[in-house]
Amino acid sequence: MSIKLVNEVREKKPLIHNLTNEVVMNFSANGLLAFGGSPIMAMAEEDSADIARISNGVLINIGTLTEPHLRAMILAGKAANEYDVPVVIDPVGVAATSYRTEAFERIVSEVQPAAIKGNAGEMAHIVGISLETKGVDSIGEGDPEKIAKKVAAKYNTIAMVTGEVDIVSDGEEVLANEAGHEWLAKVTGSGCLLGSILAACLSTSGTPLEQAHAAVRFYGLAAEKAARHTNVNGPGTFAVRFLDALAMDLTKLEEG
C-alpha cells in the first residue's frame, strides 16, 4: 500500500499550500518537490483562502506565528474544509507559550483537520497530558500510543506523534514506524517538511490512516538511506543526501 500511495503522489503532483514557518520554507519546498508534490508558500491573508480552494492539501504550521499569519491560516483552513481539501495542522511549540496554545485552539475551533502531527510534548499538551518540553522540542516521551489515540479522538482526526518510534492513530487503530535516523533531529525543518509530505499523501486514494503511515514510513526510510551514504559525515551532508533520497523509489529505499 505504501508504494501505491507514494506512486500516486508522484503521478498526481498535488499542489500543497504551505502556511508554514519562515525558518523552513526553502527546505520544505525543496523536500516536497523531491518527493513529488508541488509547493506553494503563501502567507498573505488576502489570498490564502483562494489558494487553499485550488490546492490538493493545506499545511498549517505555527512555528513562527504572527497575528496576520494566524488569520491567514484560519481563512485557508476554512476554505479547504469547504472544498474538501485535507488540512494538516502542525502545532509547533504549542506548549511553549500561552499565545501558541490559544492560537492552536482558535484554529481548531474553526478548522477541521484531516491530521495533526507533532512531537510527543506538543501532542500531549493539546489533550491536557503533562509532558516536559523545551521550546519547540519534546524532552519527555510519555506513552505515544495513548497520546495519539487521545488526540485523534478529541479532534476527530488522524494523529501522528513523532519520535524515536513514530505513532499514527485514528483513535482506535495504531500503526508504528520504526524507520528513521537521529540526524533528522539535527536538521532544522525536518519535522515541518514531514507535515508537507503528509498533506501530499492525504490527497491520495488510501484511507487516512494508511496515507499518514505511508508518509512517515517513507520519510524514515529516506533518512536511513541518506545516513548510509558514503559521503555523509554529519547533519550537513545528511541534509543534502536526504533530499536526494526523498526522490527515490520506495522499493530502492526498502532494499537498503
Tab-separated table of C-alpha atoms in Angstrom, residues 64-165:
chain	number	residue	atom	x	y	z
A	64	THR	CA	6.915	31.461	13.511
A	65	LEU	CA	3.439	32.659	14.293
A	66	THR	CA	2.174	36.232	13.940
A	67	GLU	CA	-1.385	37.515	14.185
A	68	PRO	CA	-1.690	38.190	10.418
A	69	HIS	CA	-0.351	34.685	9.744
A	70	LEU	CA	-2.884	33.233	12.147
A	71	ARG	CA	-5.733	34.983	10.352
A	72	ALA	CA	-4.430	33.672	7.011
A	73	MET	CA	-4.224	30.139	8.419
A	74	ILE	CA	-7.814	30.189	9.624
A	75	LEU	CA	-9.081	31.603	6.332
A	76	ALA	CA	-7.168	28.962	4.362
A	77	GLY	CA	-8.293	26.158	6.643
A	78	LYS	CA	-11.960	27.134	6.436
A	79	ALA	CA	-11.798	27.367	2.643
A	80	ALA	CA	-10.071	23.983	2.479
A	81	ASN	CA	-12.808	22.435	4.612
A	82	GLU	CA	-15.435	23.940	2.312
A	83	TYR	CA	-13.808	22.334	-0.734
A	84	ASP	CA	-12.899	19.009	0.930
A	85	VAL	CA	-9.171	19.756	0.778
A	86	PRO	CA	-7.302	17.939	3.578
A	87	VAL	CA	-5.730	20.153	6.229
A	88	VAL	CA	-2.687	19.163	8.296
A	89	ILE	CA	-2.019	21.121	11.481
A	90	ASP	CA	1.482	21.118	12.955
A	91	PRO	CA	1.277	22.794	16.398
A	92	VAL	CA	4.973	23.662	16.622
A	93	GLY	CA	5.933	24.806	20.103
A	94	VAL	CA	2.304	24.825	21.228
A	95	ALA	CA	3.339	24.125	24.818
A	96	ALA	CA	5.957	26.891	24.908
A	97	THR	CA	3.667	29.895	25.420
A	98	SER	CA	0.052	30.687	26.190
A	99	TYR	CA	-0.223	32.568	22.881
A	100	ARG	CA	0.662	29.471	20.884
A	101	THR	CA	-1.796	27.400	22.870
A	102	GLU	CA	-4.545	29.962	22.312
A	103	ALA	CA	-3.669	30.205	18.608
A	104	PHE	CA	-3.958	26.457	18.174
A	105	GLU	CA	-7.310	26.481	19.948
A	106	ARG	CA	-8.526	29.282	17.691
A	107	ILE	CA	-7.529	27.315	14.618
A	108	VAL	CA	-9.204	24.044	15.627
A	109	SER	CA	-12.336	25.892	16.742
A	110	GLU	CA	-12.861	26.963	13.115
A	111	VAL	CA	-10.924	24.418	11.034
A	112	GLN	CA	-11.400	20.644	10.928
A	113	PRO	CA	-8.002	18.990	10.463
A	114	ALA	CA	-7.547	15.800	8.466
A	115	ALA	CA	-4.406	15.204	10.522
A	116	ILE	CA	-2.494	16.733	13.410
A	117	LYS	CA	1.196	15.929	13.719
A	118	GLY	CA	3.734	16.886	16.327
A	119	ASN	CA	6.243	15.579	18.814
A	120	ALA	CA	5.102	13.874	21.993
A	121	GLY	CA	5.297	17.037	24.084
A	122	GLU	CA	3.251	19.109	21.650
A	123	MET	CA	0.631	16.431	21.153
A	124	ALA	CA	0.358	15.689	24.861
A	125	HIS	CA	-0.165	19.377	25.609
A	126	ILE	CA	-3.168	19.782	23.323
A	127	VAL	CA	-5.013	16.993	25.141
A	128	GLY	CA	-4.009	18.030	28.663
A	129	ILE	CA	-1.370	15.361	29.316
A	130	SER	CA	1.615	16.653	31.279
A	131	LEU	CA	4.889	16.054	29.443
A	132	GLU	CA	8.092	18.071	29.639
A	133	THR	CA	9.039	20.267	26.696
A	134	LYS	CA	11.853	22.714	25.947
A	135	GLY	CA	10.842	25.402	23.480
A	136	VAL	CA	9.664	23.556	20.371
A	137	ASP	CA	11.286	20.277	21.434
A	138	SER	CA	9.879	17.398	23.430
A	139	ILE	CA	12.028	16.166	26.307
A	140	GLY	CA	9.710	13.523	27.745
A	141	GLU	CA	8.355	10.619	25.725
A	142	GLY	CA	5.318	9.596	27.781
A	143	ASP	CA	3.058	6.985	26.188
A	144	PRO	CA	2.896	7.989	22.498
A	145	GLU	CA	0.159	5.466	21.682
A	146	LYS	CA	-2.067	6.840	24.420
A	147	ILE	CA	-1.325	10.406	23.323
A	148	ALA	CA	-2.028	9.661	19.659
A	149	LYS	CA	-5.322	7.938	20.423
A	150	LYS	CA	-6.457	10.773	22.656
A	151	VAL	CA	-5.587	13.475	20.094
A	152	ALA	CA	-7.316	11.556	17.310
A	153	ALA	CA	-10.439	11.013	19.391
A	154	LYS	CA	-10.646	14.575	20.717
A	155	TYR	CA	-10.234	16.271	17.352
A	156	ASN	CA	-11.822	13.585	15.145
A	157	THR	CA	-8.684	13.357	13.074
A	158	ILE	CA	-5.578	11.335	12.317
A	159	ALA	CA	-2.874	11.905	14.927
A	160	MET	CA	0.832	11.480	14.215
A	161	VAL	CA	3.186	11.540	17.198
A	162	THR	CA	6.785	11.730	16.016
A	163	GLY	CA	9.737	10.424	17.986
A	164	GLU	CA	12.210	7.560	18.099
A	165	VAL	CA	9.229	5.452	17.042
